[in-house]
């Protein structure tokens, strides 16, 4: 608990992610990453040192397309969280362009999900959107950008969008997937929604397998070293790039 808490607070302060009066939409996929982020942003309000409001946004769909009904275990959890904390939630219909081929590849799915979240956040008066991407996610993104674009760049950690109308933040940037599992293991989080049908065939999975192979071969600090190098590259370039 201590490690993930301190890393969250450090990231928020390092990148000036949150300020007094912010209304933050937390993108909740239903996985442990996003539920941990929502829980931590509520629990650590005093330590973060800012007064802000939270809204959980869950998109009804994945790479297979929109869902006719929400994932009931997640809705029950969100209802319980709302009753306990007062944090409201929104079930946002998945907005897809007419004629979008299904199932979508990872890029198109991510693009459409973000669009849905951004529109919903703006309509509900939010000025920031928080994503639950952690260190492992960012290392995979850095490798994808290296292989496809020749740049060791991560996701945007804290960045304005649409001329400053919205601002995206990723407070779990310093936290590993293993640390999130440890935090979430006794939190009573629901099982996640059905997995995306494209999950086992994505280039992101190839990057994940590559990192795991390097660690198993004895390069135990491979993930951390790639992260540090990508973070340094982003600092030198003055920004981040997403894939």
PDB file of C-alpha atoms in Angstrom:
ATOM      1  CA  UNK A   1       0.000   0.000   0.000  1.00  0.00           C
ATOM      2  CA  UNK A   2       2.778   2.431   0.965  1.00  0.00           C
ATOM      3  CA  UNK A   3       4.707   2.077  -2.288  1.00  0.00           C
ATOM      4  CA  UNK A   4       1.778   2.584  -4.637  1.00  0.00           C
ATOM      5  CA  UNK A   5       0.494   5.496  -2.548  1.00  0.00           C
ATOM      6  CA  UNK A   6       3.850   7.291  -2.516  1.00  0.00           C
ATOM      7  CA  UNK A   7       4.404   6.699  -6.240  1.00  0.00           C
ATOM      8  CA  UNK A   8       0.968   8.067  -7.100  1.00  0.00           C
ATOM      9  CA  UNK A   9       1.544  11.218  -5.059  1.00  0.00           C
ATOM     10  CA  UNK A  10       5.056  11.670  -6.467  1.00  0.00           C
ATOM     11  CA  UNK A  11       3.797  11.446 -10.064  1.00  0.00           C
ATOM     12  CA  UNK A  12       0.997  13.923  -9.397  1.00  0.00           C
ATOM     13  CA  UNK A  13       3.446  16.396  -7.880  1.00  0.00           C
ATOM     14  CA  UNK A  14       6.278  15.781 -10.393  1.00  0.00           C
ATOM     15  CA  UNK A  15       4.003  16.577 -13.329  1.00  0.00           C
ATOM     16  CA  UNK A  16       1.621  19.052 -11.613  1.00  0.00           C
ATOM     17  CA  UNK A  17      -1.309  16.856 -12.599  1.00  0.00           C
ATOM     18  CA  UNK A  18      -3.980  18.101 -10.194  1.00  0.00           C
ATOM     19  CA  UNK A  19      -4.929  21.575  -8.996  1.00  0.00           C
ATOM     20  CA  UNK A  20      -7.548  23.047  -6.696  1.00  0.00           C
ATOM     21  CA  UNK A  21     -11.009  23.001  -8.248  1.00  0.00           C
ATOM     22  CA  UNK A  22     -10.330  20.338 -10.870  1.00  0.00           C
ATOM     23  CA  UNK A  23     -13.188  18.087 -11.909  1.00  0.00           C
ATOM     24  CA  UNK A  24     -11.526  14.846 -12.929  1.00  0.00           C
ATOM     25  CA  UNK A  25     -13.131  12.150 -15.055  1.00  0.00           C
ATOM     26  CA  UNK A  26     -11.546   8.791 -14.277  1.00  0.00           C
ATOM     27  CA  UNK A  27     -11.703   6.382 -17.224  1.00  0.00           C
ATOM     28  CA  UNK A  28     -12.895   3.123 -15.653  1.00  0.00           C
ATOM     29  CA  UNK A  29     -12.531   0.086 -17.885  1.00  0.00           C
ATOM     30  CA  UNK A  30     -13.482  -2.276 -15.076  1.00  0.00           C
ATOM     31  CA  UNK A  31      -9.973  -3.694 -14.740  1.00  0.00           C
ATOM     32  CA  UNK A  32      -7.942  -3.465 -11.552  1.00  0.00           C
ATOM     33  CA  UNK A  33      -5.762  -0.647 -12.920  1.00  0.00           C
ATOM     34  CA  UNK A  34      -8.574   1.863 -13.344  1.00  0.00           C
ATOM     35  CA  UNK A  35     -10.442   0.794 -10.204  1.00  0.00           C
ATOM     36  CA  UNK A  36      -7.230   1.175  -8.201  1.00  0.00           C
ATOM     37  CA  UNK A  37      -6.717   4.656  -9.654  1.00  0.00           C
ATOM     38  CA  UNK A  38     -10.261   5.725  -8.788  1.00  0.00           C
ATOM     39  CA  UNK A  39      -9.896   4.371  -5.251  1.00  0.00           C
ATOM     40  CA  UNK A  40      -6.499   5.998  -4.702  1.00  0.00           C
ATOM     41  CA  UNK A  41      -7.559   9.399  -6.023  1.00  0.00           C
ATOM     42  CA  UNK A  42     -10.382   9.338  -3.488  1.00  0.00           C
ATOM     43  CA  UNK A  43      -8.338   8.000  -0.569  1.00  0.00           C
ATOM     44  CA  UNK A  44      -5.335  10.281  -1.035  1.00  0.00           C
ATOM     45  CA  UNK A  45      -7.110  13.624  -1.392  1.00  0.00           C
ATOM     46  CA  UNK A  46      -5.479  15.089   1.708  1.00  0.00           C
ATOM     47  CA  UNK A  47      -2.001  13.846   0.823  1.00  0.00           C
ATOM     48  CA  UNK A  48      -2.325  15.224  -2.712  1.00  0.00           C
ATOM     49  CA  UNK A  49      -3.185  18.549  -1.121  1.00  0.00           C
ATOM     50  CA  UNK A  50      -5.883  19.749  -3.527  1.00  0.00           C
ATOM     51  CA  UNK A  51      -9.650  19.926  -3.445  1.00  0.00           C
ATOM     52  CA  UNK A  52     -11.107  18.259  -6.539  1.00  0.00           C
ATOM     53  CA  UNK A  53     -14.156  16.333  -7.708  1.00  0.00           C
ATOM     54  CA  UNK A  54     -14.186  12.889  -9.297  1.00  0.00           C
ATOM     55  CA  UNK A  55     -16.463  11.267 -11.874  1.00  0.00           C
ATOM     56  CA  UNK A  56     -16.051   7.664 -13.025  1.00  0.00           C
ATOM     57  CA  UNK A  57     -16.754   7.085 -16.733  1.00  0.00           C
ATOM     58  CA  UNK A  58     -17.202   3.563 -18.088  1.00  0.00           C
ATOM     59  CA  UNK A  59     -17.541   2.985 -21.855  1.00  0.00           C
ATOM     60  CA  UNK A  60     -20.063   0.317 -22.805  1.00  0.00           C
ATOM     61  CA  UNK A  61     -18.098  -1.663 -25.368  1.00  0.00           C
ATOM     62  CA  UNK A  62     -14.736  -3.000 -26.500  1.00  0.00           C
ATOM     63  CA  UNK A  63     -13.042  -4.091 -29.713  1.00  0.00           C
ATOM     64  CA  UNK A  64     -15.994  -6.326 -30.554  1.00  0.00           C
ATOM     65  CA  UNK A  65     -18.299  -3.303 -30.570  1.00  0.00           C
ATOM     66  CA  UNK A  66     -20.920  -1.698 -28.292  1.00  0.00           C
ATOM     67  CA  UNK A  67     -22.565  -3.687 -25.494  1.00  0.00           C
ATOM     68  CA  UNK A  68     -26.346  -3.879 -25.200  1.00  0.00           C
ATOM     69  CA  UNK A  69     -26.136  -3.876 -21.401  1.00  0.00           C
ATOM     70  CA  UNK A  70     -23.429  -3.007 -18.853  1.00  0.00           C
ATOM     71  CA  UNK A  71     -21.271  -5.451 -16.911  1.00  0.00           C
ATOM     72  CA  UNK A  72     -23.445  -5.917 -13.828  1.00  0.00           C
ATOM     73  CA  UNK A  73     -20.673  -6.738 -11.302  1.00  0.00           C
ATOM     74  CA  UNK A  74     -18.936  -3.468 -12.196  1.00  0.00           C
ATOM     75  CA  UNK A  75     -22.163  -1.464 -11.937  1.00  0.00           C
ATOM     76  CA  UNK A  76     -22.825  -2.922  -8.485  1.00  0.00           C
ATOM     77  CA  UNK A  77     -19.307  -1.979  -7.397  1.00  0.00           C
ATOM     78  CA  UNK A  78     -19.672   1.563  -8.754  1.00  0.00           C
ATOM     79  CA  UNK A  79     -23.005   1.893  -6.943  1.00  0.00           C
ATOM     80  CA  UNK A  80     -21.377   0.787  -3.705  1.00  0.00           C
ATOM     81  CA  UNK A  81     -18.453   3.153  -4.215  1.00  0.00           C
ATOM     82  CA  UNK A  82     -20.872   6.005  -4.858  1.00  0.00           C
ATOM     83  CA  UNK A  83     -22.833   5.205  -1.699  1.00  0.00           C
ATOM     84  CA  UNK A  84     -19.617   5.161   0.334  1.00  0.00           C
ATOM     85  CA  UNK A  85     -17.830   8.178  -1.168  1.00  0.00           C
ATOM     86  CA  UNK A  86     -20.377  10.247  -3.073  1.00  0.00           C
ATOM     87  CA  UNK A  87     -18.369   9.828  -6.297  1.00  0.00           C
ATOM     88  CA  UNK A  88     -20.831   9.576  -9.189  1.00  0.00           C
ATOM     89  CA  UNK A  89     -20.383   7.443 -12.294  1.00  0.00           C
ATOM     90  CA  UNK A  90     -21.497   7.528 -15.921  1.00  0.00           C
ATOM     91  CA  UNK A  91     -22.124   4.584 -18.258  1.00  0.00           C
ATOM     92  CA  UNK A  92     -21.244   6.045 -21.652  1.00  0.00           C
ATOM     93  CA  UNK A  93     -22.529   4.363 -24.853  1.00  0.00           C
ATOM     94  CA  UNK A  94     -19.619   3.469 -27.142  1.00  0.00           C
ATOM     95  CA  UNK A  95     -19.613   6.048 -29.964  1.00  0.00           C
ATOM     96  CA  UNK A  96     -18.517   4.542 -33.282  1.00  0.00           C
ATOM     97  CA  UNK A  97     -18.402   6.071 -36.762  1.00  0.00           C
ATOM     98  CA  UNK A  98     -21.032   4.711 -39.124  1.00  0.00           C
ATOM     99  CA  UNK A  99     -19.693   1.652 -40.914  1.00  0.00           C
ATOM    100  CA  UNK A 100     -16.810   1.028 -38.467  1.00  0.00           C
ATOM    101  CA  UNK A 101     -15.545  -2.523 -39.249  1.00  0.00           C
ATOM    102  CA  UNK A 102     -15.866  -4.968 -36.350  1.00  0.00           C
ATOM    103  CA  UNK A 103     -13.970  -6.282 -34.549  1.00  0.00           C
ATOM    104  CA  UNK A 104     -11.745  -3.212 -34.395  1.00  0.00           C
ATOM    105  CA  UNK A 105      -7.987  -3.391 -34.177  1.00  0.00           C
ATOM    106  CA  UNK A 106      -6.370  -1.986 -31.030  1.00  0.00           C
ATOM    107  CA  UNK A 107      -5.633   1.412 -32.558  1.00  0.00           C
ATOM    108  CA  UNK A 108      -9.206   2.013 -33.758  1.00  0.00           C
ATOM    109  CA  UNK A 109     -10.739   0.717 -30.542  1.00  0.00           C
ATOM    110  CA  UNK A 110      -8.499   2.924 -28.401  1.00  0.00           C
ATOM    111  CA  UNK A 111      -9.184   5.927 -30.627  1.00  0.00           C
ATOM    112  CA  UNK A 112     -12.971   5.497 -30.423  1.00  0.00           C
ATOM    113  CA  UNK A 113     -12.942   4.784 -26.685  1.00  0.00           C
ATOM    114  CA  UNK A 114     -10.928   7.931 -25.969  1.00  0.00           C
ATOM    115  CA  UNK A 115     -13.276   9.972 -28.155  1.00  0.00           C
ATOM    116  CA  UNK A 116     -16.262   8.615 -26.220  1.00  0.00           C
ATOM    117  CA  UNK A 117     -14.598   9.397 -22.881  1.00  0.00           C
ATOM    118  CA  UNK A 118     -13.505  12.904 -23.904  1.00  0.00           C
ATOM    119  CA  UNK A 119     -16.976  13.854 -25.128  1.00  0.00           C
ATOM    120  CA  UNK A 120     -18.649  12.449 -22.019  1.00  0.00           C
ATOM    121  CA  UNK A 121     -16.154  14.190 -19.725  1.00  0.00           C
ATOM    122  CA  UNK A 122     -16.634  17.530 -21.455  1.00  0.00           C
ATOM    123  CA  UNK A 123     -20.424  17.220 -21.359  1.00  0.00           C
ATOM    124  CA  UNK A 124     -20.277  16.570 -17.610  1.00  0.00           C
ATOM    125  CA  UNK A 125     -18.117  19.616 -16.938  1.00  0.00           C
ATOM    126  CA  UNK A 126     -14.812  17.841 -16.358  1.00  0.00           C
ATOM    127  CA  UNK A 127     -11.562  19.610 -17.188  1.00  0.00           C
ATOM    128  CA  UNK A 128      -9.273  16.603 -16.722  1.00  0.00           C
ATOM    129  CA  UNK A 129      -9.364  12.931 -17.685  1.00  0.00           C
ATOM    130  CA  UNK A 130      -7.320  10.425 -15.672  1.00  0.00           C
ATOM    131  CA  UNK A 131      -6.265   7.115 -17.199  1.00  0.00           C
ATOM    132  CA  UNK A 132      -5.034   4.089 -15.246  1.00  0.00           C
ATOM    133  CA  UNK A 133      -2.032   3.299 -17.434  1.00  0.00           C
ATOM    134  CA  UNK A 134       0.930   2.164 -15.340  1.00  0.00           C
ATOM    135  CA  UNK A 135       4.663   1.744 -15.878  1.00  0.00           C
ATOM    136  CA  UNK A 136       4.291  -1.570 -17.725  1.00  0.00           C
ATOM    137  CA  UNK A 137       1.830  -0.016 -20.189  1.00  0.00           C
ATOM    138  CA  UNK A 138       4.196   2.860 -20.851  1.00  0.00           C
ATOM    139  CA  UNK A 139       7.188   0.589 -21.408  1.00  0.00           C
ATOM    140  CA  UNK A 140       5.170  -1.349 -23.994  1.00  0.00           C
ATOM    141  CA  UNK A 141       4.184   1.922 -25.685  1.00  0.00           C
ATOM    142  CA  UNK A 142       7.807   3.068 -25.730  1.00  0.00           C
ATOM    143  CA  UNK A 143       8.869  -0.133 -27.490  1.00  0.00           C
ATOM    144  CA  UNK A 144       5.992   0.124 -29.973  1.00  0.00           C
ATOM    145  CA  UNK A 145       7.008   3.673 -30.832  1.00  0.00           C
ATOM    146  CA  UNK A 146      10.638   2.604 -31.132  1.00  0.00           C
ATOM    147  CA  UNK A 147       9.829  -0.210 -33.567  1.00  0.00           C
ATOM    148  CA  UNK A 148       7.207   1.635 -35.614  1.00  0.00           C
ATOM    149  CA  UNK A 149       8.442   5.238 -35.457  1.00  0.00           C
ATOM    150  CA  UNK A 150      12.073   5.108 -34.383  1.00  0.00           C
ATOM    151  CA  UNK A 151      11.328   7.103 -31.212  1.00  0.00           C
ATOM    152  CA  UNK A 152      11.488   5.778 -27.651  1.00  0.00           C
ATOM    153  CA  UNK A 153       8.442   7.745 -26.524  1.00  0.00           C
ATOM    154  CA  UNK A 154       5.801   6.888 -23.953  1.00  0.00           C
ATOM    155  CA  UNK A 155       2.176   7.901 -23.581  1.00  0.00           C
ATOM    156  CA  UNK A 156       1.472  11.486 -22.659  1.00  0.00           C
ATOM    157  CA  UNK A 157       1.863  11.720 -18.900  1.00  0.00           C
ATOM    158  CA  UNK A 158       0.186  15.095 -18.402  1.00  0.00           C
ATOM    159  CA  UNK A 159      -0.904  17.042 -21.442  1.00  0.00           C
ATOM    160  CA  UNK A 160      -3.592  19.505 -22.610  1.00  0.00           C
ATOM    161  CA  UNK A 161      -6.021  18.577 -25.382  1.00  0.00           C
ATOM    162  CA  UNK A 162      -8.247  20.615 -27.689  1.00  0.00           C
ATOM    163  CA  UNK A 163      -6.585  23.899 -26.839  1.00  0.00           C
ATOM    164  CA  UNK A 164      -6.740  23.242 -23.121  1.00  0.00           C
ATOM    165  CA  UNK A 165     -10.435  22.337 -22.960  1.00  0.00           C
ATOM    166  CA  UNK A 166      -9.384  18.993 -21.465  1.00  0.00           C
ATOM    167  CA  UNK A 167      -6.176  17.783 -19.877  1.00  0.00           C
ATOM    168  CA  UNK A 168      -5.167  14.116 -19.701  1.00  0.00           C
ATOM    169  CA  UNK A 169      -3.223  12.774 -16.725  1.00  0.00           C
ATOM    170  CA  UNK A 170      -1.757   9.361 -15.880  1.00  0.00           C
ATOM    171  CA  UNK A 171      -1.071   9.291 -12.124  1.00  0.00           C
ATOM    172  CA  UNK A 172       0.040   5.615 -12.087  1.00  0.00           C
ATOM    173  CA  UNK A 173       3.037   6.303 -14.342  1.00  0.00           C
ATOM    174  CA  UNK A 174       5.552   5.185 -11.664  1.00  0.00           C
ATOM    175  CA  UNK A 175       3.517   2.173 -10.495  1.00  0.00           C
ATOM    176  CA  UNK A 176       4.119  -1.358 -11.805  1.00  0.00           C
ATOM    177  CA  UNK A 177       1.413  -3.822 -12.716  1.00  0.00           C
ATOM    178  CA  UNK A 178       2.613  -6.070  -9.892  1.00  0.00           C
ATOM    179  CA  UNK A 179       2.146  -3.283  -7.356  1.00  0.00           C
ATOM    180  CA  UNK A 180      -1.391  -2.702  -8.600  1.00  0.00           C
ATOM    181  CA  UNK A 181      -2.172  -6.399  -8.205  1.00  0.00           C
ATOM    182  CA  UNK A 182      -0.932  -6.249  -4.626  1.00  0.00           C
ATOM    183  CA  UNK A 183      -3.064  -3.199  -3.875  1.00  0.00           C
ATOM    184  CA  UNK A 184      -6.171  -4.609  -5.552  1.00  0.00           C
ATOM    185  CA  UNK A 185      -5.977  -8.159  -4.212  1.00  0.00           C
ATOM    186  CA  UNK A 186      -8.015  -7.496  -1.053  1.00  0.00           C
ATOM    187  CA  UNK A 187     -10.157  -4.585  -2.238  1.00  0.00           C
ATOM    188  CA  UNK A 188     -13.190  -6.551  -3.313  1.00  0.00           C
ATOM    189  CA  UNK A 189     -12.956  -5.360  -6.909  1.00  0.00           C
ATOM    190  CA  UNK A 190     -15.315  -7.159  -9.308  1.00  0.00           C
ATOM    191  CA  UNK A 191     -14.148  -9.421 -12.091  1.00  0.00           C
ATOM    192  CA  UNK A 192     -13.449  -7.323 -15.202  1.00  0.00           C
ATOM    193  CA  UNK A 193     -15.813  -7.179 -18.190  1.00  0.00           C
ATOM    194  CA  UNK A 194     -15.344  -9.735 -20.998  1.00  0.00           C
ATOM    195  CA  UNK A 195     -11.883  -9.412 -22.597  1.00  0.00           C
ATOM    196  CA  UNK A 196     -11.430  -7.857 -25.997  1.00  0.00           C
ATOM    197  CA  UNK A 197     -11.373 -10.519 -28.756  1.00  0.00           C
ATOM    198  CA  UNK A 198      -8.241  -8.911 -30.215  1.00  0.00           C
ATOM    199  CA  UNK A 199      -6.257  -8.894 -26.956  1.00  0.00           C
ATOM    200  CA  UNK A 200      -4.235 -12.030 -27.691  1.00  0.00           C
ATOM    201  CA  UNK A 201      -3.322 -10.888 -31.206  1.00  0.00           C
ATOM    202  CA  UNK A 202      -2.122  -7.332 -30.588  1.00  0.00           C
ATOM    203  CA  UNK A 203       1.334  -5.895 -31.196  1.00  0.00           C
ATOM    204  CA  UNK A 204       1.184  -4.685 -27.596  1.00  0.00           C
ATOM    205  CA  UNK A 205       1.098  -8.310 -26.450  1.00  0.00           C
ATOM    206  CA  UNK A 206       4.219  -8.953 -28.521  1.00  0.00           C
ATOM    207  CA  UNK A 207       5.998  -6.168 -26.635  1.00  0.00           C
ATOM    208  CA  UNK A 208       4.776  -7.581 -23.318  1.00  0.00           C
ATOM    209  CA  UNK A 209       6.071 -11.035 -24.204  1.00  0.00           C
ATOM    210  CA  UNK A 210       9.399  -9.558 -25.288  1.00  0.00           C
ATOM    211  CA  UNK A 211       9.872  -7.790 -21.956  1.00  0.00           C
ATOM    212  CA  UNK A 212       8.918 -10.932 -20.053  1.00  0.00           C
ATOM    213  CA  UNK A 213      11.430 -12.979 -22.074  1.00  0.00           C
ATOM    214  CA  UNK A 214      14.196 -10.482 -21.308  1.00  0.00           C
ATOM    215  CA  UNK A 215      13.416 -10.627 -17.586  1.00  0.00           C
ATOM    216  CA  UNK A 216      13.354 -14.425 -17.602  1.00  0.00           C
ATOM    217  CA  UNK A 217      16.722 -14.418 -19.394  1.00  0.00           C
ATOM    218  CA  UNK A 218      18.267 -12.566 -16.458  1.00  0.00           C
ATOM    219  CA  UNK A 219      17.716  -8.927 -17.393  1.00  0.00           C
ATOM    220  CA  UNK A 220      15.665  -8.244 -14.266  1.00  0.00           C
ATOM    221  CA  UNK A 221      15.836  -4.465 -14.627  1.00  0.00           C
ATOM    222  CA  UNK A 222      14.853  -4.444 -18.315  1.00  0.00           C
ATOM    223  CA  UNK A 223      11.437  -2.894 -17.704  1.00  0.00           C
ATOM    224  CA  UNK A 224      12.707  -0.222 -15.323  1.00  0.00           C
ATOM    225  CA  UNK A 225      15.654   0.675 -17.556  1.00  0.00           C
ATOM    226  CA  UNK A 226      13.445   1.018 -20.645  1.00  0.00           C
ATOM    227  CA  UNK A 227      11.083   3.203 -18.628  1.00  0.00           C
ATOM    228  CA  UNK A 228      13.902   5.451 -17.429  1.00  0.00           C
ATOM    229  CA  UNK A 229      15.326   5.765 -20.936  1.00  0.00           C
ATOM    230  CA  UNK A 230      11.905   6.569 -22.423  1.00  0.00           C
ATOM    231  CA  UNK A 231      11.199   9.131 -19.714  1.00  0.00           C
ATOM    232  CA  UNK A 232      14.559  10.788 -20.351  1.00  0.00           C
ATOM    233  CA  UNK A 233      13.931  10.803 -24.103  1.00  0.00           C
ATOM    234  CA  UNK A 234      10.543  12.420 -23.570  1.00  0.00           C
ATOM    235  CA  UNK A 235      12.082  15.094 -21.334  1.00  0.00           C
ATOM    236  CA  UNK A 236      14.703  15.877 -23.966  1.00  0.00           C
ATOM    237  CA  UNK A 237      12.059  16.062 -26.705  1.00  0.00           C
ATOM    238  CA  UNK A 238       9.790  18.189 -24.545  1.00  0.00           C
ATOM    239  CA  UNK A 239       6.745  15.951 -24.791  1.00  0.00           C
ATOM    240  CA  UNK A 240       5.322  12.483 -25.235  1.00  0.00           C
ATOM    241  CA  UNK A 241       3.758  10.570 -28.079  1.00  0.00           C
ATOM    242  CA  UNK A 242       1.023   7.950 -27.945  1.00  0.00           C
ATOM    243  CA  UNK A 243       0.390   4.914 -30.051  1.00  0.00           C
TER     244      UNK A 243
END
